[in-house]
Short mmCIF file of N, CA, C and O in Angstrom, two decimals:
data_model
loop_
_atom_site.label_atom_id
_atom_site.label_comp_id
_atom_site.label_asym_id
_atom_site.label_seq_id
_atom_site.Cartn_x
_atom_site.Cartn_y
_atom_site.Cartn_z
N MET A 244 -49.36 69.81 45.11
CA MET A 244 -48.13 69.61 45.33
C MET A 244 -47.85 69.42 46.75
O MET A 244 -48.56 69.78 47.64
N ALA A 245 -47.07 68.26 47.03
CA ALA A 245 -46.82 67.95 48.26
C ALA A 245 -45.82 68.82 48.77
O ALA A 245 -44.95 69.42 48.17
N ILE A 246 -45.75 69.19 50.19
CA ILE A 246 -44.90 70.04 50.68
C ILE A 246 -43.89 69.15 51.47
O ILE A 246 -44.16 68.37 52.27
N ASP A 247 -42.57 69.56 51.07
CA ASP A 247 -41.49 68.75 51.80
C ASP A 247 -40.97 69.58 52.93
O ASP A 247 -40.21 70.60 52.71
N TYR A 248 -41.49 69.40 54.02
CA TYR A 248 -41.10 70.10 55.29
C TYR A 248 -39.64 69.66 55.81
O TYR A 248 -39.26 68.58 55.59
N VAL A 249 -39.01 70.48 56.59
CA VAL A 249 -37.87 70.27 57.23
C VAL A 249 -38.22 70.41 58.81
O VAL A 249 -38.70 71.33 59.09
N PRO A 250 -37.78 69.31 59.47
CA PRO A 250 -38.04 69.38 60.77
C PRO A 250 -37.43 70.54 61.46
O PRO A 250 -36.37 70.95 61.20
N HIS A 251 -38.05 71.41 62.48
CA HIS A 251 -37.61 72.45 63.10
C HIS A 251 -38.02 72.32 64.49
O HIS A 251 -39.09 72.97 64.86
N GLY A 252 -37.36 71.68 65.31
CA GLY A 252 -37.73 71.37 66.79
C GLY A 252 -38.30 70.14 66.67
O GLY A 252 -38.62 69.40 65.82
N ASP A 253 -38.88 69.94 68.00
CA ASP A 253 -39.41 68.63 68.22
C ASP A 253 -40.70 68.26 67.41
O ASP A 253 -41.16 67.38 66.94
N HIS A 254 -41.72 69.32 67.38
CA HIS A 254 -43.10 69.16 66.69
C HIS A 254 -43.37 70.23 65.87
O HIS A 254 -44.65 70.44 65.50
N HIS A 255 -42.37 70.74 65.07
CA HIS A 255 -42.49 71.98 64.31
C HIS A 255 -41.87 71.66 62.85
O HIS A 255 -40.92 71.02 62.90
N ARG A 256 -42.73 71.74 61.71
CA ARG A 256 -41.97 71.41 60.37
C ARG A 256 -42.04 72.68 59.57
O ARG A 256 -43.03 73.46 59.82
N VAL A 257 -41.11 73.09 58.85
CA VAL A 257 -41.07 74.40 57.94
C VAL A 257 -40.69 74.18 56.61
O VAL A 257 -39.96 73.13 56.29
N ALA A 258 -41.26 74.97 55.79
CA ALA A 258 -40.96 74.94 54.30
C ALA A 258 -40.83 76.40 53.96
O ALA A 258 -41.50 77.40 54.56
N ILE A 259 -39.88 76.89 52.95
CA ILE A 259 -39.98 78.11 52.41
C ILE A 259 -40.63 78.05 51.10
O ILE A 259 -40.52 77.29 50.28
N VAL A 260 -41.51 79.16 50.95
CA VAL A 260 -42.29 79.41 49.78
C VAL A 260 -42.44 80.67 49.15
O VAL A 260 -42.26 81.67 49.97
N TYR A 261 -42.72 80.65 47.90
CA TYR A 261 -43.03 81.97 47.16
C TYR A 261 -44.26 82.05 46.61
O TYR A 261 -44.76 81.04 45.83
N CYS A 262 -45.06 82.91 46.99
CA CYS A 262 -46.54 83.17 46.68
C CYS A 262 -46.75 84.54 46.23
O CYS A 262 -47.09 85.31 47.03
N PRO A 263 -46.45 84.64 44.90
CA PRO A 263 -46.53 85.90 44.37
C PRO A 263 -48.09 86.67 44.49
O PRO A 263 -48.17 87.95 44.39
N THR A 264 -48.93 85.87 44.58
CA THR A 264 -50.29 86.43 44.83
C THR A 264 -50.49 87.24 46.14
O THR A 264 -51.28 88.06 46.40
N ILE A 265 -49.55 86.89 47.06
CA ILE A 265 -49.61 87.41 48.37
C ILE A 265 -48.51 88.57 48.54
O ILE A 265 -48.81 89.62 49.15
N CYS A 266 -47.27 88.26 48.23
CA CYS A 266 -46.22 89.30 48.09
C CYS A 266 -45.16 88.84 47.27
O CYS A 266 -45.08 87.67 46.98
N GLU A 267 -44.17 89.79 47.03
CA GLU A 267 -43.16 89.63 46.11
C GLU A 267 -41.91 89.22 46.99
O GLU A 267 -40.80 90.14 47.01
N ARG A 268 -41.94 88.26 47.75
CA ARG A 268 -40.71 87.87 48.67
C ARG A 268 -41.00 86.53 49.17
O ARG A 268 -42.18 86.01 49.04
N LEU A 269 -39.99 85.86 49.81
CA LEU A 269 -40.34 84.46 50.23
C LEU A 269 -40.77 84.47 51.58
O LEU A 269 -40.86 85.52 52.44
N LEU A 270 -41.54 83.44 52.01
CA LEU A 270 -42.43 83.33 53.26
C LEU A 270 -42.07 82.12 53.90
O LEU A 270 -41.58 81.11 53.17
N HIS A 271 -42.28 81.89 55.11
CA HIS A 271 -41.83 80.88 56.03
C HIS A 271 -43.33 80.21 56.20
O HIS A 271 -44.23 80.96 56.92
N PHE A 272 -43.50 78.89 55.97
CA PHE A 272 -44.78 78.19 56.08
C PHE A 272 -44.39 76.98 57.01
O PHE A 272 -43.43 76.31 56.77
N SER A 273 -45.30 76.76 57.92
CA SER A 273 -44.93 75.82 59.02
C SER A 273 -46.29 75.29 59.66
O SER A 273 -47.37 75.73 59.38
N HIS A 274 -46.13 73.94 60.18
CA HIS A 274 -47.10 73.32 60.82
C HIS A 274 -46.67 72.66 62.09
O HIS A 274 -45.55 72.26 62.29
N ASP A 275 -47.32 72.83 63.04
CA ASP A 275 -47.11 72.10 64.30
C ASP A 275 -47.92 70.81 64.46
O ASP A 275 -49.11 70.86 64.32
N ASP A 276 -47.10 69.89 64.54
CA ASP A 276 -47.68 68.58 64.78
C ASP A 276 -48.76 68.48 65.82
O ASP A 276 -48.48 68.91 67.06
N GLY A 277 -49.76 67.64 65.66
CA GLY A 277 -50.75 67.44 66.67
C GLY A 277 -51.83 68.56 66.87
O GLY A 277 -52.67 68.41 67.65
N LYS A 278 -51.70 69.68 66.02
CA LYS A 278 -52.65 70.85 66.08
C LYS A 278 -53.70 70.72 64.96
O LYS A 278 -54.52 71.44 64.70
N GLY A 279 -53.49 69.61 63.98
CA GLY A 279 -54.55 69.53 62.99
C GLY A 279 -54.59 70.88 62.15
O GLY A 279 -53.62 71.43 61.74
N ASP A 280 -55.91 71.15 61.73
CA ASP A 280 -56.17 72.49 60.95
C ASP A 280 -55.63 73.70 61.54
O ASP A 280 -55.26 74.63 60.80
N THR A 281 -55.66 73.68 62.82
CA THR A 281 -55.12 75.21 63.37
C THR A 281 -53.63 75.04 63.52
O THR A 281 -53.13 76.16 63.99
N GLY A 282 -52.84 74.06 63.14
CA GLY A 282 -51.39 74.28 63.36
C GLY A 282 -50.69 74.94 62.11
O GLY A 282 -49.40 75.11 62.39
N TRP A 283 -51.18 75.29 61.18
CA TRP A 283 -50.63 76.14 60.02
C TRP A 283 -50.36 77.49 60.33
O TRP A 283 -51.06 78.22 60.77
N ARG A 284 -49.10 77.84 59.78
CA ARG A 284 -48.87 79.30 59.96
C ARG A 284 -47.97 79.75 58.62
O ARG A 284 -47.10 78.98 58.17
N LEU A 285 -48.17 80.91 58.15
CA LEU A 285 -47.54 81.49 57.09
C LEU A 285 -47.04 82.64 57.61
O LEU A 285 -47.69 83.66 58.02
N ARG A 286 -45.73 82.83 57.65
CA ARG A 286 -44.99 84.08 58.29
C ARG A 286 -44.22 84.80 57.34
O ARG A 286 -43.54 84.15 56.58
N ASP A 287 -44.47 86.20 57.51
CA ASP A 287 -43.78 86.96 56.66
C ASP A 287 -42.71 87.82 57.77
O ASP A 287 -43.39 88.69 58.45
N PHE A 288 -41.60 87.23 57.96
CA PHE A 288 -40.67 87.82 58.86
C PHE A 288 -40.19 89.19 58.49
O PHE A 288 -39.55 90.04 59.31
N ILE A 289 -40.18 89.53 57.24
CA ILE A 289 -39.54 90.80 56.66
C ILE A 289 -40.56 92.15 57.12
O ILE A 289 -40.24 93.00 57.55
N THR A 290 -42.16 91.97 56.91
CA THR A 290 -42.76 92.93 57.51
C THR A 290 -43.42 92.48 58.84
O THR A 290 -44.46 93.39 59.21
N LYS A 291 -43.18 91.42 59.40
CA LYS A 291 -43.70 90.94 60.69
C LYS A 291 -45.10 90.80 60.67
O LYS A 291 -45.73 91.34 61.38
N HIS A 292 -45.68 89.88 59.86
CA HIS A 292 -46.95 89.50 59.55
C HIS A 292 -46.99 88.05 59.84
O HIS A 292 -46.06 87.25 59.34
N ILE A 293 -48.21 87.60 60.36
CA ILE A 293 -48.47 86.11 60.45
C ILE A 293 -50.02 85.87 59.97
O ILE A 293 -50.90 86.63 60.28
N ALA A 294 -50.16 84.76 59.33
CA ALA A 294 -51.40 84.17 59.10
C ALA A 294 -51.47 82.72 59.58
O ALA A 294 -50.51 81.97 59.44
N SER A 295 -52.47 82.42 60.45
CA SER A 295 -52.69 81.12 61.13
C SER A 295 -53.92 80.38 60.44
O SER A 295 -54.94 80.99 59.88
N GLY A 296 -53.73 79.06 60.54
CA GLY A 296 -54.77 78.02 60.21
C GLY A 296 -56.02 78.26 60.87
O GLY A 296 -56.03 78.75 62.20
N SER A 297 -57.11 78.10 60.14
CA SER A 297 -58.47 78.18 61.13
C SER A 297 -58.98 76.86 61.30
O SER A 297 -58.47 75.82 60.72
N THR A 298 -60.02 76.86 62.18
CA THR A 298 -60.72 75.67 62.65
C THR A 298 -61.63 75.17 61.55
O THR A 298 -62.18 74.30 61.51
N ASP A 299 -61.80 76.09 60.38
CA ASP A 299 -62.82 75.77 59.50
C ASP A 299 -62.00 75.23 58.35
O ASP A 299 -62.85 74.65 57.24
N GLY A 300 -60.90 74.94 58.22
CA GLY A 300 -60.18 74.28 57.20
C GLY A 300 -58.69 74.36 57.09
O GLY A 300 -58.18 75.28 58.01
N ASN A 301 -58.10 74.05 55.97
CA ASN A 301 -56.81 74.31 55.85
C ASN A 301 -56.57 75.27 54.66
O ASN A 301 -55.88 74.93 53.70
N GLU A 302 -57.22 76.57 54.83
CA GLU A 302 -56.93 77.52 53.66
C GLU A 302 -55.44 77.75 53.40
O GLU A 302 -55.23 77.90 52.16
N ILE A 303 -54.62 77.77 54.42
CA ILE A 303 -53.43 78.25 54.13
C ILE A 303 -52.63 76.98 53.37
O ILE A 303 -51.88 77.24 52.38
N GLU A 304 -52.82 75.88 53.89
CA GLU A 304 -52.12 74.77 53.30
C GLU A 304 -52.57 74.58 51.85
O GLU A 304 -51.70 74.32 51.01
N GLU A 305 -53.90 74.63 51.66
CA GLU A 305 -54.42 74.60 50.35
C GLU A 305 -53.81 75.38 49.38
O GLU A 305 -53.64 75.20 48.20
N LEU A 306 -53.70 76.92 49.77
CA LEU A 306 -52.96 77.80 48.92
C LEU A 306 -51.80 77.39 48.65
O LEU A 306 -51.45 77.45 47.51
N VAL A 307 -50.90 77.00 49.55
CA VAL A 307 -49.50 76.71 49.37
C VAL A 307 -49.47 75.57 48.44
O VAL A 307 -48.38 75.40 47.69
N LYS A 308 -50.10 74.52 48.68
CA LYS A 308 -50.24 73.33 47.83
C LYS A 308 -50.65 73.59 46.45
O LYS A 308 -50.08 72.83 45.52
N ASN A 309 -51.29 74.69 46.07
CA ASN A 309 -51.75 74.94 44.74
C ASN A 309 -50.61 75.50 43.95
O ASN A 309 -50.08 76.80 44.16
N ARG A 310 -50.01 74.85 42.86
CA ARG A 310 -48.95 75.52 42.16
C ARG A 310 -49.32 76.71 41.39
O ARG A 310 -48.34 77.30 41.04
N ASP A 311 -50.55 76.98 41.20
CA ASP A 311 -50.94 78.19 40.53
C ASP A 311 -50.61 79.38 41.55
O ASP A 311 -50.55 80.59 41.07
N ASN A 312 -50.66 79.24 42.81
CA ASN A 312 -50.48 80.27 43.70
C ASN A 312 -49.22 80.44 44.40
O ASN A 312 -48.71 81.43 44.59
N CYS A 313 -48.52 79.24 44.60
CA CYS A 313 -47.23 79.19 45.24
C CYS A 313 -46.28 78.38 44.82
O CYS A 313 -46.51 77.26 44.16
N ALA A 314 -44.94 78.51 45.12
CA ALA A 314 -44.01 77.51 44.67
C ALA A 314 -43.12 77.20 45.93
O ALA A 314 -42.80 78.17 46.74
N GLN A 315 -42.92 75.99 46.21
CA GLN A 315 -41.95 75.58 47.40
C GLN A 315 -40.40 75.84 46.80
O GLN A 315 -40.27 75.32 45.71
N LEU A 316 -39.62 76.31 47.54
CA LEU A 316 -38.24 76.39 47.20
C LEU A 316 -37.39 75.44 47.85
O LEU A 316 -37.57 75.19 49.13
N ASP A 317 -36.42 74.67 47.19
CA ASP A 317 -35.58 73.83 47.85
C ASP A 317 -34.50 74.45 48.32
O ASP A 317 -33.30 74.41 48.03
N LEU A 318 -34.65 75.02 49.47
CA LEU A 318 -33.52 75.61 50.39
C LEU A 318 -33.43 75.06 51.70
O LEU A 318 -34.39 74.52 52.28
N GLN A 319 -32.28 75.16 52.16
CA GLN A 319 -32.05 74.59 53.54
C GLN A 319 -32.77 75.54 54.42
O GLN A 319 -32.83 76.86 54.33
N VAL A 320 -33.32 74.97 55.47
CA VAL A 320 -34.15 75.76 56.51
C VAL A 320 -33.23 76.04 57.80
O VAL A 320 -32.94 75.07 58.38
N PRO A 321 -32.88 77.20 57.90
CA PRO A 321 -31.91 77.27 59.20
C PRO A 321 -32.76 77.29 60.48
O PRO A 321 -34.04 77.77 60.65
N VAL A 322 -32.27 76.66 61.51
CA VAL A 322 -32.76 76.61 62.78
C VAL A 322 -32.18 78.00 63.47
O VAL A 322 -31.05 78.13 63.88
N THR A 323 -32.97 78.95 63.77
CA THR A 323 -32.48 80.12 64.15
C THR A 323 -33.44 81.10 64.68
O THR A 323 -34.64 80.82 64.64
N ASP A 324 -33.18 82.27 65.09
CA ASP A 324 -34.08 83.28 65.78
C ASP A 324 -34.75 84.07 64.50
O ASP A 324 -34.40 84.12 63.47
N VAL A 325 -35.72 84.94 65.17
CA VAL A 325 -36.42 85.81 64.09
C VAL A 325 -35.72 86.78 63.28
O VAL A 325 -35.89 86.88 62.09
N ASP A 326 -34.82 87.31 63.93
CA ASP A 326 -33.92 88.23 63.12
C ASP A 326 -33.12 87.53 62.11
O ASP A 326 -32.79 88.08 60.93
N ARG A 327 -32.60 86.28 62.38
CA ARG A 327 -31.87 85.63 61.25
C ARG A 327 -32.93 85.19 60.08
O ARG A 327 -32.52 84.94 59.07
N TRP A 328 -34.00 84.80 60.59
CA TRP A 328 -35.19 84.44 59.58
C TRP A 328 -35.33 85.44 58.75
O TRP A 328 -35.39 85.56 57.64
N LYS A 329 -35.36 86.86 59.08
CA LYS A 329 -35.55 88.04 58.29
C LYS A 329 -34.47 88.12 57.28
O LYS A 329 -34.61 88.28 56.22
N LEU A 330 -33.25 88.12 57.75
CA LEU A 330 -32.11 88.29 56.92
C LEU A 330 -31.99 87.04 55.80
O LEU A 330 -31.80 87.14 54.72
N TYR A 331 -32.43 85.84 56.33
CA TYR A 331 -32.32 84.51 55.31
C TYR A 331 -33.21 84.79 54.43
O TYR A 331 -33.11 84.58 53.19
N LEU A 332 -34.44 85.26 54.63
CA LEU A 332 -35.64 85.41 53.59
C LEU A 332 -35.28 86.55 52.75
O LEU A 332 -35.42 86.45 51.57
N GLU A 333 -34.80 87.70 53.15
CA GLU A 333 -34.28 88.89 52.43
C GLU A 333 -33.21 88.35 51.38
O GLU A 333 -33.29 88.61 50.28
N THR A 334 -32.27 87.75 51.97
CA THR A 334 -31.13 87.28 50.99
C THR A 334 -31.59 86.42 49.87
O THR A 334 -31.12 86.59 48.68
N HIS A 335 -32.45 85.39 50.28
CA HIS A 335 -32.77 84.34 49.18
C HIS A 335 -33.84 85.02 48.34
O HIS A 335 -33.91 84.58 47.11
N SER A 336 -34.51 86.00 48.81
CA SER A 336 -35.55 86.60 47.95
C SER A 336 -34.86 87.39 46.89
O SER A 336 -35.28 87.24 45.67
N LYS A 337 -33.87 88.03 47.17
CA LYS A 337 -32.90 88.58 46.27
C LYS A 337 -32.35 88.01 45.14
O LYS A 337 -32.31 88.33 44.02
N LYS A 338 -31.94 86.60 45.60
CA LYS A 338 -31.40 85.68 44.60
C LYS A 338 -32.40 85.19 43.68
O LYS A 338 -32.08 84.86 42.43
N ILE A 339 -33.68 84.99 44.15
CA ILE A 339 -34.75 84.26 43.37
C ILE A 339 -35.88 85.11 42.47
O ILE A 339 -36.13 84.81 41.42
N ILE A 340 -36.06 86.19 43.11
CA ILE A 340 -37.13 87.16 42.53
C ILE A 340 -36.56 88.33 42.11
O ILE A 340 -35.56 88.89 42.74
N GLU A 341 -37.00 88.77 40.93
CA GLU A 341 -36.19 89.89 39.96
C GLU A 341 -36.34 91.24 40.75
O GLU A 341 -35.41 91.89 40.88
N ASN A 342 -37.48 91.54 41.33
CA ASN A 342 -37.67 92.74 42.10
C ASN A 342 -38.43 92.44 43.42
O ASN A 342 -39.70 92.83 43.47
N PRO A 343 -37.61 91.77 44.31
CA PRO A 343 -38.51 91.73 45.55
C PRO A 343 -38.95 93.04 46.31
O PRO A 343 -38.11 94.02 46.32
N ASP A 344 -40.04 92.86 47.05
CA ASP A 344 -40.68 93.97 47.76
C ASP A 344 -40.60 93.62 49.21
O ASP A 344 -41.22 92.69 49.59
N PHE A 345 -39.80 94.57 49.92
CA PHE A 345 -39.71 94.13 51.35
C PHE A 345 -40.39 95.23 52.25
O PHE A 345 -39.98 95.32 53.41
N VAL A 346 -41.29 95.83 51.61
CA VAL A 346 -41.93 96.92 52.42
C VAL A 346 -43.42 96.73 52.50
O VAL A 346 -43.97 96.71 53.48
N THR A 347 -44.09 96.44 51.37
CA THR A 347 -45.50 96.15 51.35
C THR A 347 -45.96 94.94 52.03
O THR A 347 -45.36 93.80 52.02
N PRO A 348 -46.83 95.16 53.12
CA PRO A 348 -47.39 93.95 53.75
C PRO A 348 -48.06 92.99 52.94
O PRO A 348 -48.58 93.38 51.85
N PRO A 349 -48.22 91.65 53.25
CA PRO A 349 -48.72 90.69 52.56
C PRO A 349 -50.30 91.02 52.18
O PRO A 349 -50.97 91.62 53.09
N ARG A 350 -50.58 90.54 51.00
CA ARG A 350 -52.10 90.95 50.66
C ARG A 350 -53.11 89.91 51.12
O ARG A 350 -52.86 88.81 51.36
N PRO A 351 -54.24 90.40 51.70
CA PRO A 351 -55.15 89.53 52.40
C PRO A 351 -55.88 88.85 51.06
O PRO A 351 -57.39 89.08 51.02
N VAL A 352 -55.33 87.88 50.41
CA VAL A 352 -56.14 87.29 49.34
C VAL A 352 -56.55 85.77 49.86
O VAL A 352 -55.74 85.26 50.82
N HIS A 353 -57.34 85.17 48.90
CA HIS A 353 -57.74 83.75 49.31
C HIS A 353 -58.12 83.60 50.81
O HIS A 353 -58.01 82.45 51.16
N GLY A 354 -58.89 84.44 51.26
CA GLY A 354 -59.46 84.45 52.49
C GLY A 354 -58.41 84.20 53.70
O GLY A 354 -58.83 84.17 54.74
N ILE A 355 -57.18 84.57 53.62
CA ILE A 355 -56.02 84.70 54.49
C ILE A 355 -56.28 85.95 55.43
O ILE A 355 -56.19 87.06 54.78
N VAL A 356 -56.15 85.89 56.61
CA VAL A 356 -56.17 87.03 57.48
C VAL A 356 -54.84 87.24 58.11
O VAL A 356 -54.45 86.29 58.49
N TRP A 357 -54.29 88.38 57.90
CA TRP A 357 -52.88 88.61 58.28
C TRP A 357 -52.96 89.43 59.54
O TRP A 357 -53.76 90.39 59.49
N GLU A 358 -52.05 89.17 60.52
CA GLU A 358 -51.97 90.05 61.82
C GLU A 358 -50.56 90.25 61.85
O GLU A 358 -49.62 89.59 61.63
N GLU A 359 -50.31 91.38 62.83
CA GLU A 359 -48.92 91.78 63.07
C GLU A 359 -48.32 90.78 63.86
O GLU A 359 -49.13 90.38 64.93
N MET A 360 -47.21 90.34 63.72
CA MET A 360 -46.45 89.59 64.82
C MET A 360 -46.18 90.23 66.11
O MET A 360 -45.82 91.42 66.21
N ALA A 361 -46.38 89.45 67.13
CA ALA A 361 -46.12 90.22 68.55
C ALA A 361 -44.53 90.21 68.56
O ALA A 361 -43.82 89.62 68.18
#
């Protein structure tokens, strides 16, 4: 699946994805241009966790592109701060997912390492 990113700043692109093998809510997926394999980020603004691309490959990108793992949602991407992202993702998760979970941290599946956001 090709990812249809929305520009978000000068060198940052964003997509909203749903990856039920990771968590039952929407996630913020992004890439910083010019950073190659290390520019990928999967953010859970709801529980404040982040997974970053590694220098060993595009594990996160490959996970998101695999239709068996994730689905990209055709939603407008707001250009806004962290608190607005949280509200945006919660609101749309409730509309799309039958029983969204806003408490459980994302699962460390598919070799993805999650860290708490600063």
